[in-house]
GROMACS .gro file of C-alpha atoms in nm:
model
  211
    1MET     CA    1  -4.158 -15.912 -23.125
    2ARG     CA    2  -4.036 -15.577 -22.996
    3VAL     CA    3  -4.267 -15.277 -23.010
    4ASP     CA    4  -4.173 -14.909 -23.025
    5ILE     CA    5  -4.397 -14.649 -22.862
    6LEU     CA    6  -4.476 -14.329 -23.050
    7THR     CA    7  -4.658 -14.071 -22.845
    8ALA     CA    8  -4.704 -13.700 -22.786
    9SER     CA    9  -4.742 -13.559 -22.439
   10SER     CA   10  -4.748 -13.232 -22.250
   11ILE     CA   11  -4.443 -13.143 -22.043
   12ASN     CA   12  -4.622 -13.291 -21.740
   13GLY     CA   13  -4.671 -13.627 -21.915
   14ILE     CA   14  -5.038 -13.598 -22.016
   15ILE     CA   15  -5.162 -13.714 -22.356
   16THR     CA   16  -5.520 -13.578 -22.376
   17PRO     CA   17  -5.679 -13.250 -22.265
   18GLY     CA   18  -5.916 -13.437 -22.031
   19ARG     CA   19  -6.055 -13.779 -21.945
   20GLY     CA   20  -6.256 -13.906 -22.242
   21ALA     CA   21  -6.121 -13.634 -22.467
   22CYS     CA   22  -5.958 -13.697 -22.804
   23SER     CA   23  -5.585 -13.635 -22.845
   24HIS     CA   24  -5.663 -13.442 -23.164
   25ASP     CA   25  -5.839 -13.182 -22.950
   26LEU     CA   26  -5.488 -13.046 -22.889
   27VAL     CA   27  -5.450 -12.943 -23.252
   28PRO     CA   28  -5.644 -12.613 -23.232
   29ILE     CA   29  -5.465 -12.531 -22.906
   30LEU     CA   30  -5.110 -12.587 -23.033
   31LYS     CA   31  -5.141 -12.545 -23.412
   32PRO     CA   32  -4.855 -12.794 -23.474
   33VAL     CA   33  -4.618 -12.726 -23.762
   34ARG     CA   34  -4.614 -12.948 -24.071
   35GLU     CA   35  -4.271 -13.087 -23.975
   36LEU     CA   36  -4.422 -13.239 -23.660
   37TRP     CA   37  -4.667 -13.450 -23.861
   38GLU     CA   38  -4.394 -13.547 -24.108
   39ALA     CA   39  -4.167 -13.667 -23.825
   40LYS     CA   40  -4.451 -13.875 -23.683
   41TYR     CA   41  -4.535 -14.033 -24.018
   42GLU     CA   42  -4.170 -14.109 -24.092
   43ILE     CA   43  -4.143 -14.304 -23.766
   44ARG     CA   44  -4.461 -14.495 -23.848
   45ARG     CA   45  -4.319 -14.601 -24.184
   46ARG     CA   46  -4.019 -14.764 -24.017
   47HIS     CA   47  -4.255 -15.031 -23.887
   48ASP     CA   48  -4.476 -15.296 -24.041
   49ALA     CA   49  -4.788 -15.199 -23.844
   50VAL     CA   50  -4.942 -14.934 -23.621
   51LEU     CA   51  -5.086 -15.070 -23.295
   52VAL     CA   52  -5.352 -14.887 -23.093
   53GLY     CA   53  -5.572 -14.978 -22.799
   54SER     CA   54  -5.946 -15.018 -22.843
   55ASN     CA   55  -6.004 -14.720 -22.611
   56THR     CA   56  -5.801 -14.506 -22.850
   57VAL     CA   57  -6.012 -14.628 -23.143
   58LEU     CA   58  -6.333 -14.551 -22.953
   59SER     CA   59  -6.212 -14.204 -22.851
   60ASN     CA   60  -6.055 -14.092 -23.179
   61ASP     CA   61  -6.220 -14.303 -23.454
   62PRO     CA   62  -5.886 -14.297 -23.641
   63THR     CA   63  -5.794 -14.441 -23.978
   64MET     CA   64  -5.425 -14.479 -23.879
   65SER     CA   65  -5.342 -14.447 -24.249
   66SER     CA   66  -5.235 -14.083 -24.285
   67HIS     CA   67  -4.871 -14.196 -24.322
   68ALA     CA   68  -4.946 -14.382 -24.645
   69ALA     CA   69  -4.676 -14.346 -24.909
   70PRO     CA   70  -4.597 -14.507 -25.246
   71GLY     CA   71  -4.456 -14.855 -25.193
   72TYR     CA   72  -4.554 -14.870 -24.826
   73GLU     CA   73  -4.837 -15.096 -24.710
   74VAL     CA   74  -5.034 -14.951 -24.419
   75VAL     CA   75  -5.129 -15.209 -24.156
   76ARG     CA   76  -5.327 -15.125 -23.841
   77ALA     CA   77  -5.398 -15.346 -23.541
   78THR     CA   78  -5.584 -15.344 -23.212
   79ILE     CA   79  -5.722 -15.581 -22.951
   80ASP     CA   80  -6.100 -15.577 -22.910
   81SER     CA   81  -6.205 -15.906 -22.756
   82ALA     CA   82  -6.535 -15.762 -22.630
   83GLY     CA   83  -6.637 -15.634 -22.973
   84ARG     CA   84  -6.679 -15.273 -22.864
   85ILE     CA   85  -6.576 -15.097 -23.186
   86PRO     CA   86  -6.893 -15.001 -23.380
   87PRO     CA   87  -6.929 -15.117 -23.743
   88ARG     CA   88  -6.954 -14.755 -23.863
   89PHE     CA   89  -6.602 -14.668 -23.739
   90ARG     CA   90  -6.329 -14.592 -23.990
   91PHE     CA   91  -6.116 -14.873 -23.848
   92PHE     CA   92  -6.346 -15.107 -24.040
   93ASP     CA   93  -6.365 -14.909 -24.363
   94GLY     CA   94  -6.163 -15.169 -24.556
   95SER     CA   95  -5.916 -14.910 -24.685
   96VAL     CA   96  -5.606 -15.085 -24.546
   97ARG     CA   97  -5.507 -15.418 -24.396
   98THR     CA   98  -5.653 -15.444 -24.044
   99LEU     CA   99  -5.598 -15.701 -23.768
  100VAL     CA  100  -5.802 -15.733 -23.449
  101GLY     CA  101  -5.722 -15.946 -23.146
  102VAL     CA  102  -6.006 -16.169 -23.027
  103THR     CA  103  -6.056 -16.439 -22.763
  104ASP     CA  104  -6.275 -16.746 -22.724
  105THR     CA  105  -6.538 -16.526 -22.558
  106THR     CA  106  -6.561 -16.269 -22.838
  107PRO     CA  107  -6.925 -16.252 -22.959
  108ALA     CA  108  -6.990 -16.457 -23.271
  109SER     CA  109  -7.171 -16.161 -23.428
  110TYR     CA  110  -6.858 -15.950 -23.392
  111ARG     CA  111  -6.639 -16.220 -23.546
  112LYS     CA  112  -6.883 -16.234 -23.837
  113LEU     CA  113  -6.856 -15.855 -23.878
  114LEU     CA  114  -6.476 -15.879 -23.891
  115GLU     CA  115  -6.496 -16.149 -24.156
  116GLU     CA  116  -6.744 -15.949 -24.365
  117ARG     CA  117  -6.521 -15.639 -24.351
  118GLY     CA  118  -6.208 -15.835 -24.446
  119VAL     CA  119  -6.052 -15.782 -24.104
  120GLU     CA  120  -5.811 -16.051 -23.985
  121ALA     CA  121  -5.909 -16.194 -23.646
  122VAL     CA  122  -5.604 -16.281 -23.436
  123SER     CA  123  -5.668 -16.527 -23.152
  124CYS     CA  124  -5.497 -16.403 -22.838
  125GLY     CA  125  -5.641 -16.595 -22.546
  126ALA     CA  126  -5.928 -16.788 -22.396
  127GLU     CA  127  -6.122 -16.553 -22.169
  128ARG     CA  128  -5.885 -16.257 -22.143
  129PRO     CA  129  -5.659 -16.123 -22.420
  130GLU     CA  130  -5.286 -16.171 -22.373
  131LEU     CA  131  -5.043 -15.928 -22.532
  132SER     CA  132  -4.780 -16.196 -22.585
  133LEU     CA  133  -5.022 -16.412 -22.785
  134PHE     CA  134  -5.145 -16.116 -22.986
  135LEU     CA  135  -4.796 -16.001 -23.080
  136ALA     CA  136  -4.701 -16.358 -23.167
  137GLY     CA  137  -5.010 -16.379 -23.387
  138LEU     CA  138  -4.911 -16.059 -23.567
  139GLU     CA  139  -4.564 -16.197 -23.626
  140GLU     CA  140  -4.708 -16.517 -23.772
  141ARG     CA  141  -4.895 -16.298 -24.021
  142GLY     CA  142  -4.580 -16.122 -24.138
  143VAL     CA  143  -4.581 -15.824 -23.902
  144ARG     CA  144  -4.222 -15.817 -23.779
  145SER     CA  145  -4.232 -15.479 -23.607
  146ALA     CA  146  -4.501 -15.249 -23.471
  147VAL     CA  147  -4.523 -14.896 -23.341
  148CYS     CA  148  -4.778 -14.835 -23.068
  149GLU     CA  149  -4.980 -14.514 -23.061
  150GLY     CA  150  -5.215 -14.628 -22.789
  151GLY     CA  151  -5.312 -14.474 -22.458
  152GLY     CA  152  -5.150 -14.494 -22.119
  153ILE     CA  153  -5.295 -14.835 -22.029
  154LEU     CA  154  -5.156 -15.011 -22.338
  155ASN     CA  155  -4.824 -14.826 -22.308
  156ARG     CA  156  -4.787 -14.941 -21.947
  157ALA     CA  157  -4.880 -15.302 -22.030
  158LEU     CA  158  -4.625 -15.320 -22.313
  159LEU     CA  159  -4.357 -15.168 -22.092
  160ASP     CA  160  -4.427 -15.388 -21.790
  161GLN     CA  161  -4.428 -15.704 -22.001
  162GLY     CA  162  -4.092 -15.623 -22.161
  163PHE     CA  163  -4.204 -15.565 -22.518
  164VAL     CA  164  -4.088 -15.204 -22.562
  165GLY     CA  165  -3.765 -15.140 -22.750
  166ARG     CA  166  -3.778 -14.763 -22.803
  167ILE     CA  167  -3.994 -14.470 -22.699
  168HIS     CA  168  -4.038 -14.185 -22.948
  169LEU     CA  169  -4.174 -13.895 -22.743
  170LEU     CA  170  -4.298 -13.573 -22.897
  171LEU     CA  171  -4.281 -13.330 -22.606
  172LEU     CA  172  -4.540 -13.060 -22.668
  173GLU     CA  173  -4.524 -12.702 -22.550
  174VAL     CA  174  -4.823 -12.719 -22.317
  175ILE     CA  175  -4.923 -12.810 -21.961
  176LEU     CA  176  -5.244 -13.013 -21.930
  177ASP     CA  177  -5.481 -13.124 -21.654
  178ALA     CA  178  -5.285 -13.368 -21.437
  179GLY     CA  179  -5.602 -13.569 -21.380
  180SER     CA  180  -5.621 -13.665 -21.748
  181VAL     CA  181  -5.457 -13.965 -21.917
  182ASN     CA  182  -5.092 -14.017 -21.826
  183LEU     CA  183  -4.839 -14.139 -22.080
  184PHE     CA  184  -4.800 -14.454 -21.869
  185GLU     CA  185  -5.114 -14.518 -21.664
  186GLY     CA  186  -5.102 -14.696 -21.331
  187PRO     CA  187  -4.830 -14.814 -21.094
  188GLY     CA  188  -4.511 -14.981 -21.211
  189ALA     CA  189  -4.145 -15.034 -21.145
  190PRO     CA  190  -3.887 -14.772 -21.254
  191PHE     CA  191  -3.755 -14.819 -21.609
  192PRO     CA  192  -3.416 -14.659 -21.682
  193LEU     CA  193  -3.396 -14.513 -22.033
  194ARG     CA  194  -3.109 -14.410 -22.259
  195LEU     CA  195  -3.147 -14.100 -22.474
  196GLU     CA  196  -3.057 -14.180 -22.836
  197THR     CA  197  -3.160 -13.866 -23.025
  198LEU     CA  198  -3.302 -13.520 -22.962
  199GLU     CA  199  -3.452 -13.296 -23.231
  200ARG     CA  200  -3.627 -12.962 -23.203
  201ILE     CA  201  -3.936 -12.929 -23.423
  202GLY     CA  202  -4.089 -12.585 -23.398
  203GLU     CA  203  -4.170 -12.532 -23.029
  204SER     CA  204  -4.179 -12.910 -22.967
  205VAL     CA  205  -3.899 -13.161 -22.907
  206LEU     CA  206  -3.873 -13.516 -23.045
  207LEU     CA  207  -3.692 -13.742 -22.798
  208THR     CA  208  -3.601 -14.102 -22.876
  209TYR     CA  209  -3.513 -14.331 -22.587
  210SER     CA  210  -3.410 -14.697 -22.577
  211VAL     CA  211  -3.547 -14.897 -22.285
   0.00000   0.00000   0.00000
């Protein structure tokens, strides 16, 4: 299964104001226009599911359901083999279909929590989670395409392992602390991109690249 990346970054490639900060902390700084949110939600609805990393869930406590529309089924997914997401988080509120990647070492108590909340546990490895197994598990459950709104670590892993088809980049009119989270965290080989579309939205720019 191919995955598209949907992300917003500063012009120096940073996606949060600081380490450990929430990406939504940028909202009062930038005061984004309504069209920016609409463009983001429209891209989400092109896909069967929204994929985020567990660090993103822990930092933002998101519902990942703000793009809901009549006739569209919201599906959210993450990998959390260590069972770090607290039961009180909105990811487990039962409002939409939710899938979580687990391994053979995932605590039994956490698996029980997932079952009680109606969350689908997707086996994706023995000791360590494997992206390929997780994506295959999503596909087996009818998820044919996903858009990733995770952090730099998940973005880099998807890119390095050859799963990324397109990158939808909202380039925001701000410069952030270079020591914060990069759009693609860590070392990696160069990846040539091809620009498909460019759209100005307020003071921001929406760029779509194919990998």
